[in-house]
Amino acid sequence: MYTIGQVAAMFDLPVSTIRYYDKAGLLPDIQRVSGIRQFSDNELEALRVIECLKKSGLEIKAIKQFMDWNQAGNETFGQRKTLFEKQMVAVEAEIASLEKVRAMLRYKQWYCTEAIKAGNEETVVAMVPDQMPTDIKQAYERSHI
Amino acid sequence: MYTIGQVAAMFDLPVSTIRYYDKAGLLPDIQRVSGIRQFSDNELEALRVIECLKKSGLEIKAIKQFMDWNQAGNETFGQRKTLFEKQMVAVEAEIASLEKVRAMLRYKQWYCTEAIKAGNEETVVAMVPDQMPTDIKQAYERSHI
DNA sequence: TTAATACCTAAACCTGACTTTAGGTCAAGG
DNA sequence: CCTTGACCTAAAGTCAGGTTTAGGTATTAA
């Protein structure tokens, strides 16, 4: 059993954020002893799932919905599974999108490096896209389609 | 040359968002003909960079700063390059983080599937972590460290 | 000629996710 | 005893990033 302060340190979250999650219904099973929250393994796993679902793009109220399904028991495993599948698709799309962003940054980095070398931009502009190194050309194409 | 409506369609952005970006100073070179914005290749590339920097985690005012560097000319290629490098690091961290999220979702998906098969949760809980398939065990470990 | 459509501005409004504030309880140490 | 620190609540405040509204101009199609 942990206090809110200990959990805040573990997850590197402000105490106020954890209270906010609790108030939003994201920690439905949490016990209290004379008003003070007692965090068990159950709550630690809940916080892990909250962070995961949040990063996958879900908003707080959708996470609350998920917690309601958790509370409801065996009947809702289908819905929970569907949610995880949906968020999996979202996360893979997000990763793909960030890989495109990475390609653009790679191209832009090269561009700046060349402009610094040349002392001007025109020389570099003249190299785009046919006189670019192969890897940069690929990055350029990935980010400009 | 394109109108704001055409550009909005190209980038799948609301017209109001593009006006908001312009007002924030993110399209410093944009020309107007009797008050109406004229989007050239220059602005299309600016919008591509805006989307890229936004997705990399930069806020609007930092993008505005970047556009100021663009305006300033050759002196600022160093700063721009440094920014691209910083955002590259941020994007790679974000991808790594999303890969962890993906692992958690994978584990949770398996968990729900098994719970549906078994008709109860206890059977599945008893399998964690030693009786899980290898790939799920790996996903579990990636998401629980 | 008038009606629809696309453009424009300034300013108010909205939303989500926190964060801060103000006021209070309780246990331990000096 | 009293002060420090960790906990608590309700409610107000904040911030980014838009979006909506209200009011106006200009061109085109019927």
Short mmCIF file of C-alpha atoms (C1' of nucleotides) in Angstrom, two decimals:
data_model
loop_
_atom_site.label_atom_id
_atom_site.label_comp_id
_atom_site.label_asym_id
_atom_site.label_seq_id
_atom_site.Cartn_x
_atom_site.Cartn_y
_atom_site.Cartn_z
CA MET A 1 0.00 0.00 0.00
CA TYR A 2 1.25 3.42 -1.00
CA THR A 3 0.23 7.00 -0.28
CA ILE A 4 -0.60 9.45 -3.03
CA GLY A 5 2.79 11.13 -2.56
CA GLN A 6 4.67 7.88 -3.08
CA VAL A 7 2.65 7.05 -6.17
CA ALA A 8 3.20 10.53 -7.55
CA ALA A 9 6.95 9.98 -7.18
CA MET A 10 6.76 6.51 -8.80
CA PHE A 11 4.85 7.73 -11.84
CA ASP A 12 6.46 11.15 -11.95
CA LEU A 13 3.06 12.82 -11.84
CA PRO A 14 1.88 15.77 -9.73
CA VAL A 15 -0.23 14.74 -6.74
CA SER A 16 -2.94 17.06 -8.04
CA THR A 17 -3.13 15.08 -11.29
CA ILE A 18 -3.70 11.81 -9.46
CA ARG A 19 -6.45 13.41 -7.35
CA TYR A 20 -7.94 14.76 -10.57
CA TYR A 21 -7.97 11.25 -12.08
CA ASP A 22 -9.59 9.86 -8.97
CA LYS A 23 -12.24 12.56 -9.01
CA ALA A 24 -12.89 11.77 -12.68
CA GLY A 25 -13.64 8.17 -11.68
CA LEU A 26 -10.48 6.57 -13.04
CA LEU A 27 -9.64 4.82 -9.74
CA PRO A 28 -13.02 3.33 -8.86
CA ASP A 29 -11.79 0.71 -6.40
CA ILE A 30 -9.48 2.86 -4.35
CA GLN A 31 -9.78 2.35 -0.59
CA ARG A 32 -9.45 5.04 2.03
CA VAL A 33 -8.39 4.98 5.66
CA SER A 34 -9.83 7.96 7.52
CA GLY A 35 -10.12 9.86 4.27
CA ILE A 36 -6.63 9.03 3.01
CA ARG A 37 -6.27 7.15 -0.28
CA GLN A 38 -4.57 3.74 -0.14
CA PHE A 39 -2.94 2.78 -3.45
CA SER A 40 -2.63 -0.98 -3.97
CA ASP A 41 -1.23 -2.93 -6.94
CA ASN A 42 -4.68 -2.64 -8.42
CA GLU A 43 -4.41 1.16 -8.51
CA LEU A 44 -0.84 1.03 -9.82
CA GLU A 45 -2.03 -1.12 -12.72
CA ALA A 46 -4.95 1.28 -13.23
CA LEU A 47 -2.50 4.17 -13.47
CA ARG A 48 -0.38 2.24 -15.97
CA VAL A 49 -3.48 1.67 -18.09
CA ILE A 50 -4.51 5.31 -17.76
CA GLU A 51 -1.10 6.44 -19.04
CA CYS A 52 -1.26 3.90 -21.85
CA LEU A 53 -4.76 4.86 -22.98
CA LYS A 54 -3.97 8.55 -22.68
CA LYS A 55 -0.88 8.19 -24.85
CA SER A 56 -2.92 6.18 -27.33
CA GLY A 57 -5.07 9.28 -27.79
CA LEU A 58 -8.06 8.56 -25.57
CA GLU A 59 -9.61 11.34 -23.53
CA ILE A 60 -10.36 11.18 -19.84
CA LYS A 61 -14.07 10.52 -20.29
CA ALA A 62 -13.39 7.59 -22.61
CA ILE A 63 -10.97 6.20 -20.03
CA LYS A 64 -13.72 6.62 -17.43
CA GLN A 65 -16.00 4.61 -19.71
CA PHE A 66 -13.36 1.89 -19.85
CA MET A 67 -13.13 1.88 -16.04
CA ASP A 68 -16.90 1.45 -15.90
CA TRP A 69 -16.53 -1.63 -18.12
CA ASN A 70 -13.85 -2.92 -15.75
CA GLN A 71 -16.28 -2.51 -12.87
CA ALA A 72 -19.03 -4.26 -14.77
CA GLY A 73 -17.16 -7.59 -14.86
CA ASN A 74 -17.00 -10.44 -17.35
CA GLU A 75 -19.79 -9.16 -19.59
CA THR A 76 -17.64 -6.35 -20.94
CA PHE A 77 -14.47 -8.10 -22.05
CA GLY A 78 -15.67 -7.82 -25.63
CA GLN A 79 -15.98 -4.03 -25.41
CA ARG A 80 -12.64 -3.71 -23.68
CA LYS A 81 -10.96 -5.85 -26.31
CA THR A 82 -12.53 -3.79 -29.09
CA LEU A 83 -11.27 -0.62 -27.43
CA PHE A 84 -7.73 -1.99 -27.19
CA GLU A 85 -7.87 -2.96 -30.85
CA LYS A 86 -9.10 0.48 -31.86
CA GLN A 87 -6.35 2.17 -29.85
CA MET A 88 -3.78 -0.20 -31.33
CA VAL A 89 -4.78 0.99 -34.81
CA ALA A 90 -4.56 4.60 -33.64
CA VAL A 91 -1.11 4.08 -32.13
CA GLU A 92 0.23 2.39 -35.25
CA ALA A 93 -1.09 5.26 -37.36
CA GLU A 94 0.54 7.71 -34.98
CA ILE A 95 3.87 5.91 -35.17
CA ALA A 96 3.67 5.90 -38.98
CA SER A 97 2.90 9.61 -38.93
CA LEU A 98 5.84 10.32 -36.62
CA GLU A 99 8.09 8.38 -38.94
CA LYS A 100 7.10 10.79 -41.70
CA VAL A 101 7.84 13.68 -39.35
CA ARG A 102 11.23 12.15 -38.69
CA ALA A 103 11.92 11.97 -42.42
CA MET A 104 11.05 15.64 -42.82
CA LEU A 105 13.33 16.59 -39.93
CA ARG A 106 16.11 14.55 -41.48
CA TYR A 107 15.73 16.37 -44.78
CA LYS A 108 15.56 19.76 -43.07
CA GLN A 109 18.67 18.98 -41.07
CA TRP A 110 20.58 18.14 -44.21
CA TYR A 111 19.27 21.33 -45.83
CA CYS A 112 20.57 23.48 -42.97
CA THR A 113 23.89 21.68 -42.91
CA GLU A 114 24.38 22.30 -46.63
CA ALA A 115 23.27 25.91 -46.36
CA ILE A 116 25.82 26.48 -43.60
CA LYS A 117 28.53 24.84 -45.73
CA ALA A 118 27.62 26.88 -48.81
CA GLY A 119 27.01 30.11 -46.90
CA ASN A 120 23.81 30.63 -48.85
CA GLU A 121 20.51 28.94 -49.54
CA GLU A 122 20.40 29.13 -53.34
CA THR A 123 23.12 26.51 -53.81
CA VAL A 124 21.07 24.11 -51.71
CA VAL A 125 17.77 24.91 -53.43
CA ALA A 126 19.46 24.00 -56.72
CA MET A 127 20.31 20.56 -55.33
CA VAL A 128 16.68 19.69 -54.47
CA PRO A 129 15.70 17.03 -55.32
CA ASP A 130 18.10 15.62 -57.95
CA GLN A 131 21.51 16.28 -56.42
CA MET A 132 20.60 15.16 -52.92
CA PRO A 133 22.28 12.13 -51.31
CA THR A 134 20.15 9.01 -51.74
CA ASP A 135 19.10 8.73 -48.10
CA ILE A 136 18.12 12.39 -47.93
CA LYS A 137 16.26 12.09 -51.21
CA GLN A 138 14.28 9.22 -49.71
CA ALA A 139 13.56 11.24 -46.57
CA TYR A 140 12.47 14.17 -48.76
CA GLU A 141 10.14 11.98 -50.74
CA ARG A 142 8.63 10.35 -47.65
CA SER A 143 7.85 13.76 -46.23
CA HIS A 144 6.61 15.40 -49.44
CA ILE A 145 3.99 12.89 -50.64
CA MET B 1 -1.28 30.24 -56.60
CA TYR B 2 -4.06 28.89 -54.41
CA THR B 3 -6.84 30.37 -52.31
CA ILE B 4 -7.24 29.57 -48.64
CA GLY B 5 -10.12 27.23 -49.45
CA GLN B 6 -8.04 25.20 -51.87
CA VAL B 7 -5.19 24.95 -49.40
CA ALA B 8 -7.58 23.94 -46.64
CA ALA B 9 -8.79 21.09 -48.86
CA MET B 10 -5.21 20.06 -49.75
CA PHE B 11 -4.07 19.88 -46.14
CA ASP B 12 -7.40 18.76 -44.75
CA LEU B 13 -7.44 21.67 -42.34
CA PRO B 14 -10.29 24.06 -41.49
CA VAL B 15 -9.96 27.45 -43.18
CA SER B 16 -10.17 29.03 -39.73
CA THR B 17 -7.07 27.15 -38.64
CA ILE B 18 -5.03 28.45 -41.54
CA ARG B 19 -6.18 32.01 -40.79
CA TYR B 20 -5.25 31.42 -37.16
CA TYR B 21 -1.74 30.31 -38.21
CA ASP B 22 -1.35 33.34 -40.43
CA LYS B 23 -2.45 35.64 -37.63
CA ALA B 24 0.07 33.94 -35.35
CA GLY B 25 2.81 34.90 -37.83
CA LEU B 26 3.45 31.45 -39.27
CA LEU B 27 3.04 32.60 -42.89
CA PRO B 28 5.19 35.73 -42.89
CA ASP B 29 5.70 36.01 -46.64
CA ILE B 30 2.14 35.51 -47.76
CA GLN B 31 0.99 37.93 -50.45
CA ARG B 32 -2.49 39.37 -50.80
CA VAL B 33 -4.48 40.65 -53.74
CA SER B 34 -7.13 43.09 -52.59
CA GLY B 35 -7.09 41.55 -49.14
CA ILE B 36 -7.22 37.95 -50.31
CA ARG B 37 -4.39 35.61 -49.38
CA GLN B 38 -2.40 34.07 -52.22
CA PHE B 39 -0.80 30.77 -51.30
CA SER B 40 2.33 29.95 -53.32
CA ASP B 41 4.68 26.94 -53.10
CA ASN B 42 6.48 28.88 -50.41
CA GLU B 43 3.36 28.85 -48.21
CA LEU B 44 2.64 25.21 -48.98
CA GLU B 45 6.12 24.31 -47.80
CA ALA B 46 5.59 26.53 -44.74
CA LEU B 47 2.42 24.61 -43.93
CA ARG B 48 4.25 21.30 -44.35
CA VAL B 49 6.89 22.51 -41.89
CA ILE B 50 4.24 23.78 -39.49
CA GLU B 51 2.54 20.37 -39.45
CA CYS B 52 5.89 18.65 -39.01
CA LEU B 53 7.02 20.87 -36.15
CA LYS B 54 3.62 20.68 -34.50
CA LYS B 55 3.64 16.88 -34.62
CA SER B 56 7.16 16.90 -33.26
CA GLY B 57 5.74 18.57 -30.15
CA LEU B 58 6.54 22.25 -30.76
CA GLU B 59 4.02 24.88 -29.75
CA ILE B 60 2.80 27.65 -32.00
CA LYS B 61 4.98 30.33 -30.45
CA ALA B 62 8.10 28.22 -30.95
CA ILE B 63 7.11 27.71 -34.58
CA LYS B 64 6.69 31.47 -34.86
CA GLN B 65 10.22 31.83 -33.52
CA PHE B 66 11.40 29.43 -36.21
CA MET B 67 9.61 31.48 -38.88
CA ASP B 68 11.39 34.57 -37.57
CA TRP B 69 14.70 32.75 -38.08
CA ASN B 70 13.63 31.92 -41.63
CA GLN B 71 12.96 35.59 -42.25
CA ALA B 72 16.32 36.57 -40.79
CA GLY B 73 18.27 34.77 -43.53
CA ASN B 74 21.60 32.97 -43.64
CA GLU B 75 22.74 33.97 -40.15
CA THR B 76 20.21 31.66 -38.51
CA PHE B 77 20.84 28.31 -40.21
CA GLY B 78 22.70 27.17 -37.11
CA GLN B 79 19.71 27.84 -34.86
CA ARG B 80 17.34 26.19 -37.30
CA LYS B 81 19.55 23.12 -37.56
CA THR B 82 19.77 22.90 -33.76
CA LEU B 83 15.99 23.08 -33.55
CA PHE B 84 15.56 20.29 -36.09
CA GLU B 85 18.03 18.16 -34.16
CA LYS B 86 16.22 18.80 -30.89
CA GLN B 87 12.87 17.90 -32.43
CA MET B 88 14.39 14.78 -33.98
CA VAL B 89 15.39 13.63 -30.49
CA ALA B 90 11.89 14.42 -29.23
CA VAL B 91 10.26 12.48 -32.07
CA GLU B 92 12.45 9.45 -31.55
CA ALA B 93 11.60 9.49 -27.84
CA GLU B 94 7.92 9.76 -28.70
CA ILE B 95 8.12 6.84 -31.12
CA ALA B 96 9.88 4.75 -28.45
CA SER B 97 7.19 5.70 -25.95
CA LEU B 98 4.41 4.76 -28.38
CA GLU B 99 6.09 1.42 -28.98
CA LYS B 100 5.76 0.78 -25.26
CA VAL B 101 2.11 1.78 -25.44
CA ARG B 102 1.69 -0.64 -28.33
CA ALA B 103 3.21 -3.43 -26.23
CA MET B 104 0.78 -2.70 -23.39
CA LEU B 105 -2.17 -2.74 -25.80
CA ARG B 106 -0.96 -6.02 -27.22
CA TYR B 107 -0.81 -7.57 -23.76
CA LYS B 108 -4.23 -6.19 -22.81
CA GLN B 109 -5.71 -7.52 -26.03
CA TRP B 110 -4.40 -10.97 -25.26
CA TYR B 111 -5.73 -10.68 -21.71
CA CYS B 112 -9.24 -9.86 -22.93
CA THR B 113 -9.15 -12.61 -25.53
CA GLU B 114 -8.20 -15.18 -22.89
CA ALA B 115 -10.79 -13.88 -20.44
CA ILE B 116 -13.47 -14.23 -23.12
CA LYS B 117 -12.29 -17.78 -23.88
CA ALA B 118 -12.21 -18.74 -20.20
CA GLY B 119 -15.41 -16.90 -19.29
CA ASN B 120 -13.69 -15.47 -16.23
CA GLU B 121 -10.72 -13.35 -15.28
CA GLU B 122 -9.17 -15.53 -12.58
CA THR B 123 -7.95 -18.15 -15.03
CA VAL B 124 -6.09 -15.44 -16.95
CA VAL B 125 -4.67 -13.77 -13.85
CA ALA B 126 -3.17 -17.15 -12.94
CA MET B 127 -1.33 -17.24 -16.29
CA VAL B 128 0.44 -13.89 -15.74
CA PRO B 129 3.34 -13.79 -16.31
CA ASP B 130 4.68 -17.37 -16.46
CA GLN B 131 2.11 -19.14 -18.62
CA MET B 132 1.81 -16.39 -21.22
CA PRO B 133 2.88 -17.00 -24.85
CA THR B 134 6.42 -15.76 -25.45
CA ASP B 135 5.45 -12.77 -27.57
CA ILE B 136 2.83 -11.63 -25.06
CA LYS B 137 5.27 -12.10 -22.22
CA GLN B 138 7.69 -9.85 -24.04
CA ALA B 139 4.99 -7.26 -24.61
CA TYR B 140 4.02 -7.50 -20.93
CA GLU B 141 7.59 -6.95 -19.85
CA ARG B 142 8.15 -4.03 -22.21
CA SER B 143 5.09 -2.31 -20.82
CA HIS B 144 5.67 -3.08 -17.14
CA ILE B 145 9.26 -1.91 -16.65
"C1'" DT C 1 -31.32 42.03 -59.59
"C1'" DT C 2 -30.73 39.16 -56.30
"C1'" DA C 3 -28.93 35.21 -54.20
"C1'" DA C 4 -25.30 32.09 -53.33
"C1'" DT C 5 -20.54 31.48 -52.45
"C1'" DA C 6 -15.87 32.46 -51.11
"C1'" DC C 7 -13.25 35.55 -49.19
"C1'" DC C 8 -12.13 39.05 -45.06
"C1'" DT C 9 -11.66 40.89 -39.75
"C1'" DA C 10 -12.00 41.31 -34.73
"C1'" DA C 11 -13.43 39.47 -30.85
"C1'" DA C 12 -15.82 36.28 -28.12
"C1'" DC C 13 -16.24 31.61 -27.06
"C1'" DC C 14 -15.02 26.70 -26.22
"C1'" DT C 15 -12.66 22.37 -24.62
"C1'" DG C 16 -9.68 19.34 -22.30
"C1'" DA C 17 -6.60 18.64 -18.90
"C1'" DC C 18 -4.80 20.16 -15.47
"C1'" DT C 19 -3.26 23.50 -11.55
"C1'" DT C 20 -3.88 26.63 -7.98
"C1'" DT C 21 -6.09 28.48 -4.05
"C1'" DA C 22 -8.27 28.65 0.27
"C1'" DG C 23 -9.40 26.41 4.05
"C1'" DG C 24 -9.19 22.29 6.89
"C1'" DT C 25 -7.54 17.52 9.43
"C1'" DC C 26 -4.12 14.78 11.52
"C1'" DA C 27 0.34 12.63 13.25
"C1'" DA C 28 5.08 13.19 14.59
"C1'" DG C 29 9.17 15.74 16.29
"C1'" DG C 30 11.37 19.45 19.09
"C1'" DC D 1 2.26 23.00 22.98
"C1'" DC D 2 3.04 24.12 18.60
"C1'" DT D 3 4.82 23.79 14.19
"C1'" DT D 4 5.92 21.17 10.12
"C1'" DG D 5 4.59 18.22 6.55
"C1'" DA D 6 1.52 15.12 4.27
"C1'" DC D 7 -2.87 14.38 3.51
"C1'" DC D 8 -7.94 16.18 2.27
"C1'" DT D 9 -11.97 19.08 -0.45
"C1'" DA D 10 -14.43 22.30 -3.45
"C1'" DA D 11 -14.08 25.69 -6.50
"C1'" DA D 12 -11.82 28.92 -9.26
"C1'" DG D 13 -8.17 29.75 -12.52
"C1'" DT D 14 -5.07 28.77 -16.47
"C1'" DC D 15 -3.41 27.61 -20.99
"C1'" DA D 16 -3.03 26.06 -25.75
"C1'" DG D 17 -5.11 25.65 -29.73
"C1'" DG D 18 -8.40 26.31 -32.05
"C1'" DT D 19 -13.67 27.60 -33.47
"C1'" DT D 20 -17.58 30.44 -33.78
"C1'" DT D 21 -19.95 34.64 -34.40
"C1'" DA D 22 -21.16 38.96 -36.28
"C1'" DG D 23 -20.64 41.93 -39.68
"C1'" DG D 24 -18.68 43.15 -44.13
"C1'" DT D 25 -16.78 42.82 -49.40
"C1'" DA D 26 -16.56 40.89 -54.02
"C1'" DT D 27 -17.60 37.78 -57.78
"C1'" DT D 28 -20.41 34.87 -60.28
"C1'" DA D 29 -24.97 32.23 -61.88
"C1'" DA D 30 -29.81 32.42 -62.70
#
